[in-house]
Structures are given as structure tokens and as C-alpha cells.
Amino acid sequence: MKKYFRSGEIFIWFTGMGLGLSLIMISGLLLLIVLNGKDYFWASDLVQITKTDGTKLLGEIVKEEPIPNLNLPDTLRNKGLMRMQMKIGNRDLYGFDFQWIDEKDIEQKDIPEFASTIERMEFGNFYGYIKEILVDGSVKVSGERNTAEKINSYLKITSSIRDEITEIEKSKIGRINYDIENLRLQIKKIRFKGKNSENDLAEISKLESEIVEQNKKYEILKTKVDSLNQLASSYSVYCEDVSGRSKTIPMINIVRAYQPNNMTFLDKLGFSLTKIHEFIFDDPRESNTEGGVFPAIFGTVMMVLLMSIFTVPFGVLAALYLREYAKQGPLVRTVRIAVNNLAGVPSIVFGVFGLGFFIYFIGGTIDQLFFPERLPSPTWGTGGILWASLTLALLTMPVVIVATEEALTQIPRGMREAALALGATKWQVVRRIILPAAAPGILTGLILAMARAAGEVAPLMITGVVKLAPSLPFDSYFPFFHLDRKFMHLGFHIYDVGFQSPNIEAAMPMVYTTTLLLILIVILLNITAMIIRANLRKKYKSATF
């Protein structure tokens, strides 16, 4: 044993065991996330349960577990009885989505052939049987088998109408509202100056007439939207739940309808691909518990990229000065200690600083100097993606500084001296030799910074992140990038759905799927940076960090 300790071989085994244990824990965590989130994308079978008291339930079996002994009478304790949680949907009929059922209360289980799942824009899923398809109040298709075959053709019609309404509201009406708001701001700006000259009054009159014209366009589009809504409302389905309670659902409120018990494995696989596409590219619905997370993906990636643009140049310049230019002494050592300590400051402290300095001071000053006519409504003096990115840049800058300094120390002193001996200036040495050789280390700092910034939530909650952003920070309106806008973030989306949702059980699949997506985005960003770093290492083989 002493021989192993003296040689240090036993410590190698310990480190290997620690690495293996870490990999097992990480793999277990990812497996847990995947297992709990997979049902969000899979078309689960519908089970009909008849209880001993005659009650019938229809829905998806979410999980099964042993009944806690505290919930059983003495005669049934330690009998190994199970209970199951069933998603019964139909929130507008029952008032809740889930119900626990004890195994001892189940009389019969069935897998009904024509049981349907209807995903709706609101009130969650409807589980039951589609009896009739109605158009203008008259029955066009009846019978469970016939409706299953025909409903998708009708849903295509209402889906195209819904897409057309969305396009008009977001693009055309959105453009009119944007133009009207700009015209009103121009009027406010003229009136704020207070000159009231003839030219000003004429300009205001001209702007007001333009607003009138825009309002006329708005009324035309609104009339078209109303007619489309009226057309869509003529399509509906008549359904019954497992107990025979009737429900008529407008088709424009239906996202999709399917019969999972009749679907083959390939059908369910295609269904899963459709759901994944919806999850990545669509907007959220149902208080963020359904639909997609595209705005959150866009906000997360854009914020990380902005943070990287701000933190890398300043972090590299600070490290260059500390290592290459500053005279080494007590002051520089104190600065290094301060930088290292900043890496351990709680992130919420940076958020409070960003709120006070970036938003209230800098943003408030910008509003007073350049947008006084808009006050008291702030333009830059409120949370936005720019201030959130700058706050995270401060949060992650110590990581970049430390990593860059470590990379600079790995560059052989002889390279600097050789270049200086050949007549190169200090700046030429830094620009052509030191920085290229240290680039892999700088990218290492950037990788660590991106990984931390992508998962931070606390500072964002007070610097610009919101539950639902009506507009993305990037659109087709000049100047295209609107850095003053609030944004959505995957980390905050997980917190909001998992802990602020009124229906926690229904939201849990979204929590796990969003968590997995956030992990994949961080991995993708890191892999991209690692590939760049590997290419730089091949180019500058002298870099050893």
C-alpha cells in the first residue's frame, strides 16, 4: 500500500473513479430528463377505466407507483397495491386535468379503438369520441370511424384560415400599428419642442391625416379578419366524453385531432417529428405549457451572442494589460485578487447592479437626452436584451480574464524576445504573435462564459426577461435589431412553467423538454467554439493551453 501512495498511482485511480462517477451522474440526469420529457412528443394510448362504483374515465396513464401505506386501511397495508395517475384532460368540463386511481378501485381496463385526442388552443386536451363534423350547423360527417377519416381534411381548411388570420394580425395590422405609433411619436416630438409655428402646425396636420389613412387601412383589415373568423366558426365538431357529456368544439380552436390507439409505430414516429418541429419553431400557448418555445430559443441565443461580443474584447484587453503592460507589483496583485473574487459574487448582485447602473442610470439618461417626448414611458430606461447582455458580460468577464491570463503565461518568453530582437514593436508582438498563440485559451474562457451565461436566470429577471414577449428583438422594421425590447429566455421559461404555472402537473413535460433543449443549445454553442479552438491549435502549435 505504501508503494502505491509513494508512487502516486492510487491517486490516479481515485481521479479516474471520480471522473467515472461524474459521467454516470451526468448520464443519469440526462436520462431522467429524456424519460420524463419524451411523452410530450409521443402519441400515448388512451385507456378507458371503469371503476367499481361505475364511474368511467378516459385518458393517458402518466405514471404508476405503490400506494403509500398511510392512505390504506390496516387490512390492506403492505399488500403491494399500486395506484396510477391518469391525465383525463377535458378541463373545461371537469375543472382539472389529472386524477389518481387506486388499483383496488379498478374493475375493468379497455383500449377503445376510436377514442380521440383533440389538442386545443385553450383548455388543454379533450379526450373522448368525435361523433359528428358540422358545417354551418348541419351534419356533414357522422360516425366515429367516418369522422376519424375525414376530420383532417376539414382541419386543414380551418388551419389555413387561422394561419391567414395570424399573418394579417402580425404582419399587416402589426405594420399599421407600428406606423401609427411612429406618427404619434413624431407629433409628440413636435409638440414637445413647443414652438407652435405655422410649419409645425402644418406638419402636425399632415401627420394626423396620415394616421387617419392608416386607421382606414386598419378597419379594412379588421373587417377581413372578422369575416375569416366568421367563416372559421362555421366548422365545428360534436364530441362526447367517456360518460356521454356533449361538447361542441370550433375547429379553429383545434390544433390537431388523432386516434392514438389506431396509430402504428411509424404513425407515432411521424407524429413525434411533427411535435418536435412545433416545439422548436412555434410560439407558446396555454400559459406557456403547450406549443413551442421559438421566442425563448431566439432570445437565449441572441443574448449569449451579444454577451460574447461585449465580454471577449474587454476581457482580453484587461488580461493583456495585466500580463503584458502593467508593472507587476502589489497593485496588480490586488486587481487580480479582485477579479478572482468577482467570479464568486452571487449572480443576483450583478442583476441589481445592472438594474441600477445600466437601466436606471444609462438608460434613463439616454431617454432624457434623446427621447424626452416619450417620457414618462421609458424607451431605454427599462429592461431589455441589451442591458441583460451587458449584465451577463460583467458576470462572465472574470472567467475570460483569468483564462486569457493563463493562456498568456503559457507562451514562451523566447518568442517575445526573438520578435523584439528582430525589430518588432511591442504592439506588433502582441498582435501578430501573442494574441494568435493565446487564441485557444481565449476561446476556452469564452466557452466557460457562454456555458454559465446561457443558464443564468436570476440577473435576467430584473434586467429584461419576461414570461411572454409579444415581439422578437429582431424583425423587418428598421433598424431591424431592437435591443431595447424585452425577451424570452429558456432558463426563465423553465422556472416560469415549472414553478409559476397554475397547472403544475400539466406543465411538467414542458419543463423537461425545455431543459433538454437548453442543454443541447449550450452543447452546440460549446462544440462550435471547441471546433474553432481546435483549428487554431493546429495553426499555432506553440499554444499549449
Coordinates of C-alpha atoms in Angstrom, one line a residue:
M1 CA 0.0 0.0 0.0
K2 CA 2.8 2.4 0.9
K3 CA 4.3 1.7 -2.6
Y4 CA 1.1 2.9 -4.2
F5 CA 0.9 6.0 -2.1
R6 CA 4.6 6.9 -2.8
S7 CA 4.3 6.4 -6.5
G8 CA 1.0 8.3 -6.7
E9 CA -0.6 5.6 -8.7
I10 CA -3.5 5.2 -6.2
F11 CA -4.4 8.9 -6.7
I12 CA -4.6 8.3 -10.4
W13 CA -7.2 5.5 -9.7
F14 CA -9.1 7.9 -7.4
T15 CA -9.3 10.6 -10.1
G16 CA -10.4 8.0 -12.6
M17 CA -13.1 6.8 -10.2
G18 CA -14.2 10.4 -9.6
L19 CA -14.4 11.0 -13.4
G20 CA -16.4 7.8 -13.9
L21 CA -18.8 8.7 -11.1
S22 CA -19.3 12.2 -12.6
L23 CA -20.0 10.7 -16.0
I24 CA -22.5 8.3 -14.5
M25 CA -24.3 11.1 -12.6
I26 CA -24.5 13.3 -15.7
S27 CA -25.7 10.4 -17.9
G28 CA -28.3 9.6 -15.2
L29 CA -29.5 13.2 -15.1
L30 CA -29.8 13.4 -18.9
L31 CA -31.6 10.0 -19.0
L32 CA -34.1 11.3 -16.3
I33 CA -34.8 14.4 -18.3
V34 CA -35.3 12.4 -21.5
L35 CA -37.6 9.8 -19.9
N36 CA -39.8 12.5 -18.3
G37 CA -40.0 14.6 -21.4
K38 CA -40.5 12.0 -24.1
D39 CA -44.3 11.7 -23.5
Y40 CA -44.7 15.3 -24.6
F41 CA -43.8 14.2 -28.2
W42 CA -45.2 10.7 -28.2
A43 CA -48.9 9.8 -29.0
S44 CA -49.7 7.9 -25.9
D45 CA -52.5 5.3 -26.0
L46 CA -55.8 6.2 -24.4
V47 CA -57.1 3.9 -21.7
Q48 CA -60.7 3.7 -20.6
I49 CA -61.1 2.6 -16.9
T50 CA -64.3 1.5 -15.3
K51 CA -64.2 1.8 -11.5
T52 CA -66.1 -0.4 -9.1
D53 CA -68.6 2.3 -8.4
G54 CA -69.5 2.5 -12.2
T55 CA -67.5 5.7 -12.9
K56 CA -65.8 5.7 -16.3
L57 CA -62.5 7.6 -17.0
L58 CA -60.7 8.1 -20.3
G59 CA -57.1 9.4 -20.7
E60 CA -53.4 8.7 -20.7
I61 CA -51.7 6.8 -17.9
V62 CA -48.9 9.2 -16.8
K63 CA -47.3 7.1 -14.0
E64 CA -47.8 4.3 -11.6
E65 CA -46.5 3.9 -8.0
P66 CA -47.1 1.9 -4.9
I67 CA -49.9 3.3 -2.7
P68 CA -48.5 4.9 0.4
N69 CA -49.4 2.8 3.4
L70 CA -50.8 5.9 5.2
N71 CA -53.6 6.0 2.6
L72 CA -54.7 2.4 3.2
P73 CA -56.8 0.8 5.9
D74 CA -54.9 -1.6 8.2
T75 CA -56.2 -4.7 6.4
L76 CA -54.6 -3.6 3.1
R77 CA -51.3 -2.3 4.3
N78 CA -48.1 -3.9 2.9
K79 CA -50.1 -5.7 0.2
G80 CA -48.1 -4.1 -2.6
L81 CA -51.1 -2.3 -4.1
M82 CA -50.4 0.2 -6.9
R83 CA -52.1 3.4 -7.9
M84 CA -51.8 5.3 -11.2
Q85 CA -52.0 8.9 -12.2
M86 CA -54.2 9.5 -15.2
K87 CA -54.4 12.5 -17.4
I88 CA -58.1 12.8 -18.2
G89 CA -58.0 16.3 -19.8
N90 CA -61.3 18.0 -20.5
R91 CA -60.5 20.8 -18.1
D92 CA -63.5 22.9 -19.3
L93 CA -65.8 20.0 -18.3
Y94 CA -64.1 18.7 -15.1
G95 CA -62.1 21.6 -13.9
F96 CA -58.9 19.6 -13.6
D97 CA -56.6 17.5 -15.8
F98 CA -55.3 14.7 -13.6
Q99 CA -56.7 12.1 -11.3
W100 CA -55.2 9.4 -9.1
I101 CA -56.8 6.0 -9.3
D102 CA -56.1 3.2 -6.8
E103 CA -55.7 -0.3 -8.3
K104 CA -58.2 -1.8 -5.9
D105 CA -60.9 0.6 -7.3
I106 CA -60.5 -0.5 -10.9
E107 CA -63.0 -3.0 -12.2
Q108 CA -62.0 -3.0 -15.9
K109 CA -59.4 -1.6 -18.3
D110 CA -60.0 -1.1 -22.0
I111 CA -58.2 0.3 -25.0
P112 CA -61.1 1.8 -27.1
E113 CA -60.4 1.8 -30.8
F114 CA -62.0 5.1 -31.7
A115 CA -61.0 7.2 -28.6
S116 CA -59.7 10.5 -29.8
T117 CA -57.2 13.1 -28.5
I118 CA -58.0 16.6 -29.5
E119 CA -55.3 19.2 -28.9
R120 CA -56.8 22.6 -28.5
M121 CA -55.6 26.2 -28.4
E122 CA -57.0 26.5 -24.9
F123 CA -58.3 24.3 -22.1
G124 CA -55.7 21.6 -22.9
N125 CA -56.5 18.3 -24.5
F126 CA -60.0 16.9 -24.9
Y127 CA -60.3 13.1 -24.6
G128 CA -63.5 11.5 -25.9
Y129 CA -65.2 10.4 -29.1
I130 CA -65.9 12.5 -32.2
K131 CA -69.4 11.9 -33.2
E132 CA -70.1 14.5 -35.9
I133 CA -68.5 17.1 -38.1
L134 CA -70.7 20.2 -38.5
V135 CA -70.5 22.9 -41.2
D136 CA -72.9 25.9 -40.7
G137 CA -74.8 23.8 -38.1
S138 CA -75.6 20.9 -40.4
V139 CA -74.0 17.5 -40.1
K140 CA -71.5 16.7 -42.9
V141 CA -69.9 13.6 -41.4
S142 CA -71.2 11.3 -38.7
G143 CA -69.9 8.1 -37.0
E144 CA -66.7 7.5 -35.1
R145 CA -65.0 5.8 -38.0
N146 CA -66.0 8.3 -40.7
T147 CA -65.1 11.3 -38.6
A148 CA -61.7 9.8 -38.0
E149 CA -61.1 9.5 -41.7
K150 CA -62.5 12.9 -42.7
I151 CA -61.6 15.3 -39.9
N152 CA -58.0 16.1 -41.0
S153 CA -59.3 17.4 -44.4
Y154 CA -61.6 19.8 -42.5
L155 CA -58.8 20.8 -40.1
K156 CA -56.6 21.7 -43.0
I157 CA -59.2 24.3 -44.0
T158 CA -59.6 25.8 -40.6
S159 CA -55.8 25.7 -40.1
S160 CA -55.2 27.7 -43.3
I161 CA -57.8 30.2 -42.1
R162 CA -56.1 30.5 -38.7
D163 CA -52.7 31.0 -40.4
E164 CA -54.2 33.7 -42.7
I165 CA -55.6 35.5 -39.7
T166 CA -52.3 35.3 -37.8
E167 CA -50.4 36.6 -40.9
I168 CA -52.8 39.6 -41.2
E169 CA -52.7 40.4 -37.5
K170 CA -48.9 40.0 -37.1
S171 CA -47.6 41.4 -40.4
K172 CA -50.2 43.8 -42.0
I173 CA -52.0 45.0 -38.9
G174 CA -48.7 44.9 -36.9
R175 CA -47.1 47.1 -39.6
I176 CA -50.0 49.6 -39.4
N177 CA -49.8 49.8 -35.6
Y178 CA -46.1 50.3 -35.9
D179 CA -46.5 53.2 -38.4
I180 CA -49.3 54.8 -36.4
E181 CA -47.2 54.7 -33.2
N182 CA -44.2 56.3 -35.1
L183 CA -46.5 59.1 -36.4
R184 CA -47.9 59.8 -33.0
L185 CA -44.3 60.0 -31.6
Q186 CA -43.4 62.4 -34.3
I187 CA -46.4 64.6 -33.3
K188 CA -45.4 64.4 -29.6
K189 CA -41.8 65.4 -30.6
I190 CA -43.0 68.5 -32.5
R191 CA -45.3 69.5 -29.6
F192 CA -42.6 68.9 -27.0
K193 CA -40.4 71.5 -28.7
G194 CA -43.2 73.9 -28.1
K195 CA -42.6 76.3 -31.0
N196 CA -46.1 76.1 -32.5
S197 CA -45.0 77.8 -35.7
E198 CA -47.1 77.6 -38.9
N199 CA -44.7 75.0 -40.3
D200 CA -45.1 72.9 -37.1
L201 CA -48.9 73.1 -37.2
A202 CA -48.9 72.1 -40.9
E203 CA -46.6 69.2 -40.2
I204 CA -48.8 68.0 -37.3
S205 CA -51.9 68.3 -39.6
K206 CA -50.1 66.2 -42.2
L207 CA -49.1 63.6 -39.7
E208 CA -52.7 63.4 -38.3
S209 CA -54.1 62.9 -41.8
E210 CA -51.6 60.1 -42.3
I211 CA -52.8 58.5 -39.1
V212 CA -56.4 58.7 -40.4
E213 CA -55.3 56.9 -43.6
Q214 CA -53.6 54.2 -41.6
N215 CA -56.7 53.8 -39.4
K216 CA -58.8 53.3 -42.6
K217 CA -56.4 50.5 -43.7
Y218 CA -56.7 49.0 -40.2
E219 CA -60.5 49.0 -40.4
I220 CA -60.4 47.2 -43.8
L221 CA -58.1 44.5 -42.4
K222 CA -60.1 44.2 -39.3
T223 CA -63.2 43.6 -41.4
K224 CA -61.4 40.9 -43.3
V225 CA -60.2 39.2 -40.1
D226 CA -63.8 39.3 -38.7
S227 CA -65.1 37.7 -41.9
L228 CA -62.4 35.0 -41.7
N229 CA -63.3 34.3 -38.1
Q230 CA -66.9 34.0 -39.0
L231 CA -66.0 31.6 -41.8
A232 CA -63.9 29.5 -39.5
S233 CA -66.6 29.4 -36.8
S234 CA -68.9 27.6 -39.2
Y235 CA -66.7 24.5 -38.9
S236 CA -67.0 22.5 -35.6
V237 CA -67.0 19.0 -34.2
Y238 CA -69.6 17.5 -31.9
C239 CA -67.9 15.3 -29.3
E240 CA -68.8 13.2 -26.2
D241 CA -66.6 12.3 -23.3
V242 CA -66.5 8.8 -21.9
S243 CA -69.6 9.5 -19.7
G244 CA -71.6 10.8 -22.6
R245 CA -71.3 14.5 -21.8
S246 CA -71.5 16.5 -25.0
K247 CA -69.1 19.2 -26.2
T248 CA -69.1 21.2 -29.4
I249 CA -65.6 22.4 -30.3
P250 CA -64.9 25.1 -33.0
M251 CA -62.3 23.7 -35.4
I252 CA -60.4 26.9 -35.4
N253 CA -59.5 26.1 -31.8
I254 CA -58.2 22.7 -32.7
V255 CA -54.5 22.2 -33.3
R256 CA -54.8 18.5 -34.2
A257 CA -57.0 15.5 -33.7
Y258 CA -55.9 11.9 -33.8
Q259 CA -56.8 8.4 -32.5
P260 CA -53.6 7.1 -30.9
N261 CA -55.0 3.6 -30.3
N262 CA -55.3 3.1 -34.1
M263 CA -51.8 4.5 -34.9
T264 CA -48.9 2.3 -35.9
F265 CA -45.4 2.8 -34.7
L266 CA -44.4 4.6 -37.9
D267 CA -47.5 6.8 -37.5
K268 CA -46.5 7.7 -33.9
L269 CA -42.9 8.3 -35.1
G270 CA -44.2 10.8 -37.7
F271 CA -46.4 12.4 -35.1
S272 CA -43.3 12.8 -32.8
L273 CA -41.4 14.6 -35.6
T274 CA -44.3 16.9 -36.2
K275 CA -44.4 17.7 -32.4
I276 CA -40.7 18.3 -32.3
H277 CA -40.9 20.8 -35.3
E278 CA -43.8 22.5 -33.5
F279 CA -41.8 22.7 -30.2
I280 CA -38.8 24.3 -31.9
F281 CA -40.4 26.7 -34.4
D282 CA -43.9 27.7 -32.9
D283 CA -44.9 30.2 -30.3
P284 CA -46.1 29.0 -26.9
R285 CA -49.8 28.8 -25.9
E286 CA -51.8 27.7 -22.9
S287 CA -49.7 29.9 -20.4
N288 CA -46.5 28.5 -22.0
T289 CA -47.4 24.9 -21.1
E290 CA -48.2 23.9 -24.7
G291 CA -46.9 24.8 -28.2
G292 CA -43.4 25.8 -29.0
V293 CA -40.5 27.8 -27.5
F294 CA -39.1 29.5 -30.5
P295 CA -39.1 33.0 -28.9
A296 CA -37.2 31.7 -25.9
I297 CA -34.7 29.9 -28.2
F298 CA -34.1 33.1 -30.2
G299 CA -33.8 35.2 -27.1
T300 CA -31.3 32.8 -25.4
V301 CA -29.1 32.5 -28.4
M302 CA -29.2 36.3 -29.2
M303 CA -28.4 37.2 -25.6
V304 CA -25.4 34.8 -25.5
L305 CA -24.0 36.2 -28.7
L306 CA -24.4 39.8 -27.5
M307 CA -22.8 38.9 -24.2
S308 CA -19.9 37.3 -26.1
I309 CA -19.4 40.4 -28.3
F310 CA -19.2 42.5 -25.2
T311 CA -17.2 40.3 -22.8
V312 CA -14.4 39.0 -25.0
P313 CA -12.8 42.2 -26.2
F314 CA -12.9 43.9 -22.8
G315 CA -11.8 40.7 -21.0
V316 CA -8.9 40.1 -23.4
L317 CA -7.8 43.8 -23.2
A318 CA -7.8 43.6 -19.4
A319 CA -5.8 40.4 -19.3
L320 CA -3.3 41.8 -21.9
Y321 CA -2.8 44.9 -19.8
L322 CA -2.3 43.0 -16.6
R323 CA 0.1 40.5 -18.1
E324 CA 2.0 42.4 -20.8
Y325 CA 1.9 46.1 -19.9
A326 CA 1.3 46.6 -16.2
K327 CA 4.3 46.7 -13.9
Q328 CA 3.9 43.7 -11.6
G329 CA 3.5 44.7 -8.0
P330 CA 1.1 44.9 -5.1
L331 CA -1.5 46.9 -7.1
V332 CA -1.6 44.4 -9.9
R333 CA -1.8 41.5 -7.5
T334 CA -4.7 43.3 -5.7
V335 CA -6.5 43.7 -9.0
R336 CA -6.1 40.0 -9.8
I337 CA -7.5 39.1 -6.4
A338 CA -10.4 41.4 -7.0
V339 CA -11.1 39.8 -10.4
N340 CA -10.9 36.3 -9.0
N341 CA -13.3 37.4 -6.2
L342 CA -15.8 38.8 -8.7
A343 CA -16.2 35.3 -10.1
G344 CA -17.7 34.2 -6.8
V345 CA -20.1 37.1 -6.3
P346 CA -23.8 35.8 -6.5
S347 CA -25.4 36.5 -9.8
I348 CA -28.3 38.3 -8.4
V349 CA -25.9 41.0 -7.2
F350 CA -24.8 41.6 -10.8
G351 CA -28.5 41.8 -11.6
V352 CA -29.1 44.5 -9.1
F353 CA -26.1 46.4 -10.4
G354 CA -27.3 46.1 -13.9
L355 CA -30.7 47.4 -12.9
G356 CA -29.3 50.4 -11.1
F357 CA -26.4 51.3 -13.5
F358 CA -27.4 50.2 -17.0
I359 CA -31.2 50.6 -16.8
Y360 CA -31.8 53.5 -14.4
F361 CA -28.6 55.5 -14.9
I362 CA -27.5 54.9 -18.5
G363 CA -30.9 54.0 -20.0
G364 CA -32.6 56.8 -18.0
T365 CA -30.0 59.3 -19.3
I366 CA -30.5 58.2 -22.9
D367 CA -34.2 58.7 -22.5
Q368 CA -33.8 62.2 -21.1
L369 CA -31.3 63.2 -23.8
F370 CA -32.7 61.6 -27.0
F371 CA -36.3 60.5 -26.2
P372 CA -37.8 63.2 -23.9
E373 CA -41.0 63.4 -25.8
R374 CA -41.8 59.7 -24.9
L375 CA -41.4 60.2 -21.1
P376 CA -42.7 59.2 -18.7
S377 CA -42.9 56.0 -20.8
P378 CA -39.3 54.8 -20.9
T379 CA -37.6 53.6 -24.1
W380 CA -34.2 52.6 -22.8
G381 CA -34.8 53.2 -19.1
T382 CA -36.5 49.8 -18.7
G383 CA -35.4 46.2 -19.0
G384 CA -34.2 45.0 -22.4
I385 CA -32.0 42.4 -24.1
L386 CA -29.1 44.9 -24.3
W387 CA -29.0 45.6 -20.6
A388 CA -29.4 41.9 -19.8
S389 CA -26.5 41.0 -22.1
L390 CA -24.2 43.7 -20.6
T391 CA -25.1 42.5 -17.1
L392 CA -24.1 38.9 -18.1
A393 CA -21.0 40.3 -19.7
L394 CA -19.9 41.7 -16.4
L395 CA -20.8 38.5 -14.7
T396 CA -18.7 36.3 -17.0
M397 CA -15.8 38.7 -17.7
P398 CA -13.7 37.4 -14.7
V399 CA -13.8 34.0 -16.4
V400 CA -12.5 35.4 -19.7
I401 CA -9.8 37.5 -17.9
V402 CA -8.5 34.5 -15.9
A403 CA -8.5 32.1 -18.9
T404 CA -6.7 34.7 -21.1
E405 CA -4.1 35.4 -18.5
E406 CA -3.4 31.7 -18.1
A407 CA -3.1 31.4 -21.9
L408 CA -0.6 34.3 -22.0
T409 CA 1.6 32.7 -19.3
Q410 CA 1.9 29.6 -21.5
I411 CA 3.5 31.5 -24.4
P412 CA 7.3 31.0 -24.2
R413 CA 9.2 34.1 -23.2
G414 CA 11.7 33.4 -26.0
M415 CA 9.0 34.1 -28.7
R416 CA 8.6 37.6 -27.3
E417 CA 12.3 38.3 -27.1
A418 CA 13.0 36.9 -30.5
A419 CA 10.4 39.2 -32.1
L420 CA 11.7 42.2 -30.2
A421 CA 15.3 41.4 -31.2
L422 CA 14.2 41.4 -34.9
G423 CA 12.9 45.0 -34.5
A424 CA 9.2 44.4 -33.9
T425 CA 7.4 46.9 -31.7
K426 CA 5.5 45.8 -28.6
W427 CA 2.2 46.2 -30.3
Q428 CA 3.3 44.1 -33.3
V429 CA 4.5 41.3 -30.9
V430 CA 1.1 41.4 -29.2
R431 CA -1.0 41.5 -32.3
R432 CA 0.9 39.0 -34.5
I433 CA 2.4 36.6 -32.0
I434 CA 0.9 36.7 -28.6
L435 CA -2.8 37.0 -29.4
P436 CA -2.8 34.3 -32.1
A437 CA -0.9 32.0 -29.9
A438 CA -3.2 32.7 -27.0
A439 CA -6.4 32.4 -29.1
P440 CA -7.2 28.8 -28.0
G441 CA -7.0 29.9 -24.3
I442 CA -9.2 32.9 -25.0
L443 CA -11.8 30.6 -26.6
T444 CA -11.6 28.4 -23.6
G445 CA -12.6 31.3 -21.5
L446 CA -15.4 32.1 -24.0
I447 CA -16.7 28.6 -23.8
L448 CA -16.9 28.7 -20.0
A449 CA -18.5 32.2 -20.2
M450 CA -21.2 31.0 -22.7
A451 CA -22.0 27.9 -20.6
R452 CA -22.6 30.0 -17.5
A453 CA -24.4 32.8 -19.2
A454 CA -26.9 30.5 -21.0
G455 CA -28.1 29.0 -17.8
E456 CA -28.3 32.2 -15.6
V457 CA -31.8 33.3 -14.7
A458 CA -31.6 35.4 -11.5
P459 CA -30.0 38.6 -13.1
L460 CA -32.2 38.4 -16.1
M461 CA -35.4 38.5 -14.0
I462 CA -34.7 42.2 -13.2
T463 CA -33.0 43.3 -16.4
G464 CA -35.4 42.4 -19.2
V465 CA -36.6 38.8 -19.4
V466 CA -40.4 38.3 -19.5
K467 CA -42.9 35.4 -19.5
L468 CA -44.2 36.1 -23.0
A469 CA -42.6 38.6 -25.4
P470 CA -45.1 40.0 -28.0
S471 CA -42.2 40.9 -30.4
L472 CA -38.8 39.4 -31.0
P473 CA -35.7 41.7 -30.7
F474 CA -35.2 41.2 -34.4
D475 CA -37.8 41.9 -37.1
S476 CA -38.3 43.5 -40.5
Y477 CA -38.7 47.1 -39.1
F478 CA -35.7 49.4 -39.3
P479 CA -33.2 49.3 -37.6
F480 CA -34.1 45.5 -37.5
F481 CA -32.3 44.8 -34.2
H482 CA -34.3 46.3 -31.4
L483 CA -32.1 45.9 -28.4
D484 CA -34.4 47.9 -26.1
R485 CA -37.1 45.2 -26.3
K486 CA -37.7 42.6 -23.6
F487 CA -37.1 39.0 -24.5
M488 CA -37.8 35.4 -23.5
H489 CA -35.2 33.0 -22.2
L490 CA -35.2 29.2 -21.9
G491 CA -33.9 29.2 -18.3
F492 CA -36.6 31.7 -17.2
H493 CA -39.1 29.7 -19.3
I494 CA -38.3 26.6 -17.2
Y495 CA -38.7 28.5 -14.0
D496 CA -41.9 30.1 -15.0
V497 CA -43.6 27.0 -16.3
G498 CA -42.3 24.7 -13.5
F499 CA -42.9 27.0 -10.6
Q500 CA -45.4 29.7 -11.6
S501 CA -47.8 27.8 -13.7
P502 CA -51.3 27.3 -12.2
N503 CA -51.4 23.8 -13.6
I504 CA -48.0 22.3 -12.5
E505 CA -48.7 18.7 -13.4
A506 CA -49.7 19.6 -17.0
A507 CA -46.6 21.8 -17.2
M508 CA -44.0 19.2 -16.1
P509 CA -43.4 17.6 -19.6
M510 CA -42.7 21.1 -21.0
V511 CA -40.2 21.7 -18.1
Y512 CA -38.2 18.6 -19.0
T513 CA -38.3 19.1 -22.8
T514 CA -37.2 22.8 -22.4
T515 CA -34.4 21.7 -20.0
L516 CA -33.2 19.2 -22.6
L517 CA -33.3 21.8 -25.3
L518 CA -31.3 24.3 -23.2
I519 CA -28.7 21.7 -22.6
L520 CA -28.5 20.9 -26.3
I521 CA -28.1 24.6 -27.2
V522 CA -25.3 25.0 -24.7
I523 CA -23.6 21.9 -26.0
L524 CA -24.0 23.2 -29.6
L525 CA -22.5 26.6 -28.8
N526 CA -19.6 25.0 -26.9
I527 CA -18.9 22.5 -29.7
T528 CA -18.8 25.4 -32.2
A529 CA -16.2 27.2 -30.0
M530 CA -14.3 24.0 -29.5
I531 CA -14.0 23.4 -33.2
I532 CA -12.7 26.9 -33.8
R533 CA -10.2 26.4 -30.9
A534 CA -9.0 23.1 -32.3
N535 CA -8.4 24.7 -35.7
L536 CA -6.4 27.5 -34.1
R537 CA -4.3 25.0 -32.1
K538 CA -3.4 23.3 -35.4
K539 CA -2.4 26.6 -36.9
Y540 CA -0.4 27.8 -33.8
K541 CA 1.1 24.6 -32.5
S542 CA 3.1 26.5 -30.0
A543 CA -0.1 27.2 -28.0
T544 CA -0.1 24.8 -25.1
F545 CA -3.2 25.9 -23.1

